[in-house]
XYZ file of C-alpha atoms in Angstrom:
287
model
C -13.941 -40.663 13.753
C -15.157 -37.376 12.250
C -14.364 -35.544 15.501
C -10.864 -36.988 15.601
C -10.260 -36.065 11.974
C -11.534 -32.529 12.597
C -9.231 -32.138 15.580
C -6.320 -33.379 13.485
C -7.057 -30.818 10.746
C -7.646 -27.955 13.192
C -5.221 -25.079 12.802
C -2.826 -24.167 15.568
C -2.514 -20.424 16.398
C 0.643 -20.149 14.291
C -1.019 -22.137 11.501
C -4.074 -19.865 11.668
C -1.895 -16.776 11.237
C 0.140 -18.353 8.422
C -3.074 -19.401 6.653
C -4.412 -15.834 6.635
C -1.143 -14.281 5.469
C -0.767 -16.418 2.331
C -1.617 -15.073 -1.080
C -3.732 -16.759 -3.736
C -1.117 -17.224 -6.442
C -0.567 -18.946 -9.755
C 1.343 -22.010 -8.571
C -0.195 -22.499 -5.148
C 3.200 -22.288 -3.440
C 5.527 -19.727 -1.964
C 7.933 -17.438 -3.739
C 11.351 -18.983 -4.174
C 13.033 -15.576 -3.811
C 12.257 -11.901 -3.315
C 12.100 -11.498 -7.108
C 10.145 -14.416 -8.563
C 8.245 -13.635 -11.764
C 6.856 -17.176 -11.962
C 4.371 -16.297 -9.212
C 1.347 -14.048 -9.725
C -0.567 -13.121 -6.599
C -4.079 -12.986 -8.016
C -5.618 -11.509 -4.877
C -3.165 -8.591 -4.881
C -3.792 -7.919 -8.577
C -7.584 -8.141 -8.279
C -7.927 -6.019 -5.148
C -5.435 -3.354 -6.236
C -7.189 -2.968 -9.604
C -10.609 -2.926 -7.908
C -9.509 -0.292 -5.387
C -7.981 1.766 -8.184
C -11.258 1.619 -10.103
C -13.174 2.685 -6.980
C -10.773 5.617 -6.460
C -11.220 6.720 -10.090
C -15.013 6.414 -9.782
C -14.932 8.400 -6.530
C -12.979 11.263 -8.130
C -15.094 11.102 -11.305
C -18.311 11.422 -9.304
C -16.836 14.355 -7.418
C -15.883 16.103 -10.674
C -19.349 15.555 -12.148
C -21.086 16.960 -9.053
C -19.059 20.185 -8.811
C -21.269 23.251 -8.486
C -20.429 26.938 -8.389
C -22.693 27.635 -5.431
C -22.477 26.475 -1.859
C -20.913 22.989 -1.967
C -22.616 20.001 -0.401
C -20.934 17.765 2.129
C -19.530 15.365 -0.470
C -18.135 18.170 -2.623
C -16.692 19.952 0.418
C -15.008 16.726 1.537
C -13.428 16.120 -1.874
C -12.382 19.782 -2.205
C -10.652 19.524 1.168
C -8.626 16.531 -0.055
C -7.810 18.199 -3.388
C -6.678 21.414 -1.710
C -4.529 19.487 0.760
C -2.757 17.605 -2.014
C -2.412 20.698 -4.222
C -0.926 22.754 -1.375
C 1.671 20.061 -0.746
C 2.485 19.874 -4.457
C 2.905 23.662 -4.676
C 5.383 23.688 -1.813
C 7.477 20.799 -3.179
C 7.307 20.841 -6.995
C 8.971 23.896 -8.496
C 7.684 23.632 -12.028
C 4.760 22.288 -14.001
C 2.387 20.407 -11.668
C -0.363 19.720 -14.215
C 0.313 15.979 -14.137
C 2.046 15.525 -10.789
C -0.684 16.994 -8.541
C -3.427 14.734 -10.027
C -1.014 11.803 -9.744
C -0.468 12.542 -6.048
C -4.223 12.824 -5.513
C -4.795 9.458 -7.199
C -1.992 7.851 -5.184
C -3.500 9.100 -1.918
C -7.028 7.921 -2.741
C -5.861 4.600 -4.198
C -3.655 3.626 -1.257
C -6.319 4.758 1.207
C -8.805 2.397 -0.458
C -6.375 -0.524 -0.385
C -5.391 0.133 3.233
C -9.022 0.448 4.343
C -9.725 -3.168 3.369
C -7.666 -4.092 6.430
C -10.683 -3.019 8.514
C -12.782 -5.890 7.098
C -12.965 -8.837 9.579
C -10.028 -11.176 8.970
C -12.203 -14.322 8.726
C -14.479 -12.958 6.008
C -12.859 -15.289 3.448
C -14.348 -18.323 5.227
C -17.827 -16.881 4.817
C -17.040 -16.183 1.174
C -15.920 -19.786 0.731
C -19.263 -21.007 2.051
C -20.995 -18.832 -0.538
C -18.694 -19.903 -3.369
C -19.034 -23.550 -2.308
C -22.604 -23.474 -3.568
C -21.218 -22.876 -7.063
C -18.369 -25.357 -6.691
C -15.573 -22.823 -6.095
C -13.069 -22.647 -3.251
C -10.365 -20.149 -2.298
C -7.514 -21.988 -0.552
C -5.802 -18.731 0.467
C -6.798 -15.131 0.106
C -5.263 -11.883 1.346
C -7.363 -8.899 0.368
C -5.017 -6.156 1.615
C -2.831 -5.508 -1.426
C -0.552 -3.177 0.535
C 0.232 -6.043 2.943
C 1.913 -7.811 0.011
C 5.501 -6.715 -0.598
C 5.084 -7.385 -4.327
C 2.306 -4.806 -4.531
C 4.051 -2.051 -2.586
C 7.381 -2.528 -4.374
C 5.535 -2.435 -7.689
C 4.137 0.992 -6.804
C 7.457 2.271 -5.454
C 9.374 1.202 -8.561
C 6.758 2.993 -10.667
C 7.713 6.106 -8.686
C 11.388 5.328 -9.460
C 10.598 5.271 -13.188
C 8.877 8.665 -12.855
C 11.901 10.050 -10.974
C 14.192 9.043 -13.824
C 11.726 10.315 -16.444
C 11.426 13.774 -14.873
C 15.175 13.951 -14.303
C 15.679 13.510 -18.047
C 12.789 15.835 -18.909
C 13.774 18.724 -16.628
C 17.577 18.503 -16.725
C 18.095 16.959 -20.127
C 20.237 13.922 -20.836
C 23.473 15.898 -20.442
C 22.392 17.621 -17.229
C 21.167 14.396 -15.638
C 24.344 12.546 -16.616
C 26.475 15.385 -15.233
C 24.560 15.252 -11.950
C 25.029 11.480 -11.671
C 28.772 11.792 -12.263
C 29.531 14.945 -10.260
C 27.361 14.714 -7.100
C 27.990 14.459 -4.213
C 31.840 14.515 -4.228
C 32.427 17.039 -6.993
C 33.172 17.100 -10.703
C 36.686 15.640 -10.708
C 36.963 12.903 -13.344
C 38.465 10.358 -10.958
C 35.488 10.782 -8.588
C 32.927 10.077 -11.309
C 32.715 6.270 -10.726
C 32.132 6.756 -6.984
C 29.501 9.430 -7.617
C 27.699 7.212 -10.138
C 27.620 4.208 -7.797
C 26.345 6.302 -4.881
C 23.634 7.913 -6.997
C 22.436 4.532 -8.300
C 22.312 3.216 -4.729
C 20.383 6.335 -3.654
C 17.759 5.875 -6.373
C 17.290 2.197 -5.523
C 17.215 2.879 -1.777
C 14.456 5.449 -2.230
C 12.320 2.993 -4.188
C 12.918 0.051 -1.846
C 12.350 2.052 1.352
C 9.175 3.600 -0.079
C 7.649 0.185 -0.723
C 9.007 -1.470 2.418
C 7.641 1.267 4.690
C 4.069 0.865 3.441
C 4.277 -2.932 3.425
C 5.743 -3.142 6.931
C 3.071 -1.000 8.528
C 0.133 -2.687 6.821
C 1.499 -6.205 7.328
C 2.002 -5.486 11.030
C -1.540 -4.108 11.275
C -2.955 -7.259 9.680
C -0.930 -9.395 12.079
C -2.328 -7.535 15.093
C -5.881 -8.096 13.829
C -5.131 -11.828 13.591
C -3.777 -11.911 17.136
C -6.922 -10.167 18.363
C -9.019 -12.746 16.496
C -7.126 -15.512 18.283
C -7.863 -13.796 21.585
C -11.570 -14.110 20.833
C -11.168 -17.830 20.079
C -10.321 -18.404 23.751
C -13.991 -17.936 24.688
C -15.831 -21.255 25.053
C -19.264 -19.848 26.002
C -18.586 -20.754 29.624
C -18.762 -18.693 32.806
C -15.047 -19.038 33.455
C -11.818 -17.190 32.671
C -12.281 -17.880 28.953
C -14.850 -15.068 28.981
C -11.894 -12.687 29.338
C -10.904 -13.705 25.823
C -14.215 -12.469 24.444
C -14.053 -9.236 26.451
C -10.459 -8.634 25.405
C -11.335 -9.440 21.812
C -14.140 -6.883 21.712
C -12.225 -4.140 23.537
C -8.867 -4.702 21.825
C -10.533 -5.126 18.437
C -12.499 -1.894 18.772
C -9.499 0.117 20.007
C -7.162 -1.231 17.335
C -9.726 -0.704 14.554
C -10.195 2.935 15.603
C -6.438 3.472 15.824
C -5.963 1.674 12.507
C -8.110 4.265 10.752
C -5.305 6.733 11.520
C -2.712 4.282 10.161
C -4.733 3.776 6.963
C -4.769 7.510 6.248
C -1.275 8.230 7.569
C 0.433 5.597 5.415
C -1.391 6.836 2.310
C -0.351 10.406 3.145
C 3.306 9.413 3.733
C 3.501 7.518 0.434
C 1.962 10.479 -1.384
C 4.310 12.979 0.296
C 7.428 10.930 -0.448
C 6.297 10.579 -4.054
C 6.055 14.376 -4.275
C 9.407 14.832 -2.527
C 11.219 12.425 -4.861
C 9.648 13.972 -7.957
C 10.460 17.422 -6.559
C 14.117 16.408 -6.235
C 14.017 15.312 -9.885
C 12.947 18.880 -10.765
C 15.785 20.535 -8.825
C 18.866 21.468 -10.802
C 22.233 21.385 -9.045
């Protein structure tokens, strides 16, 4: 009876993937729409805040350990990152970078931390549940990669949108920003102003949406590939038959994809940082 019940409750491959891609949220269900403020994805909030705290601690430790002499390996590594970000900011931002360059550095480190969690084995939550079960807790769903949640990435991208609007007002003034919205790209004729305004609003929203969607799409796809590789390993039944190919493929494919994914983790953080600088740089440009 127990065996039959276990077989009945066993997840199918599609069910296994769906189980791992669900968030731990406030109502235990799915979002009713793309914008649904009744749902709070606790795992996204917790892991994004935790990764942000780790990034701040990492940069704080680097600042405390700075020496004037020959730098150690940790200091040299951090200086390399800081110089890379500062060089990009210098080439893009034509104005005061005292706040923007540190912001870009924090964005790069923060997103790198969140993306890197994708390298943790996908079934780690089951081991965590065994540990929490001792204390009477259970996590029905849990997705640790905050950047694989569209809510998280769009939240960051719309924060960039707010900064774009803020710097547009700060650099160009209210009159200059309004004139730009009403006169570009078709010219300053009064009858073209409504078309210019609509196009500029669409451009601002498209930048924010594409910024968040790009990061989400890449990290979600990476998580999905890890799940498919995990399913490949489940084919092995400890027998000397063709099922052994599942274990071999799991080890080889998992190792290759994990190594390649390190590049994706860094590349997506770099792209988000660069686009943030580009969009803020455009807010500094006067037409």
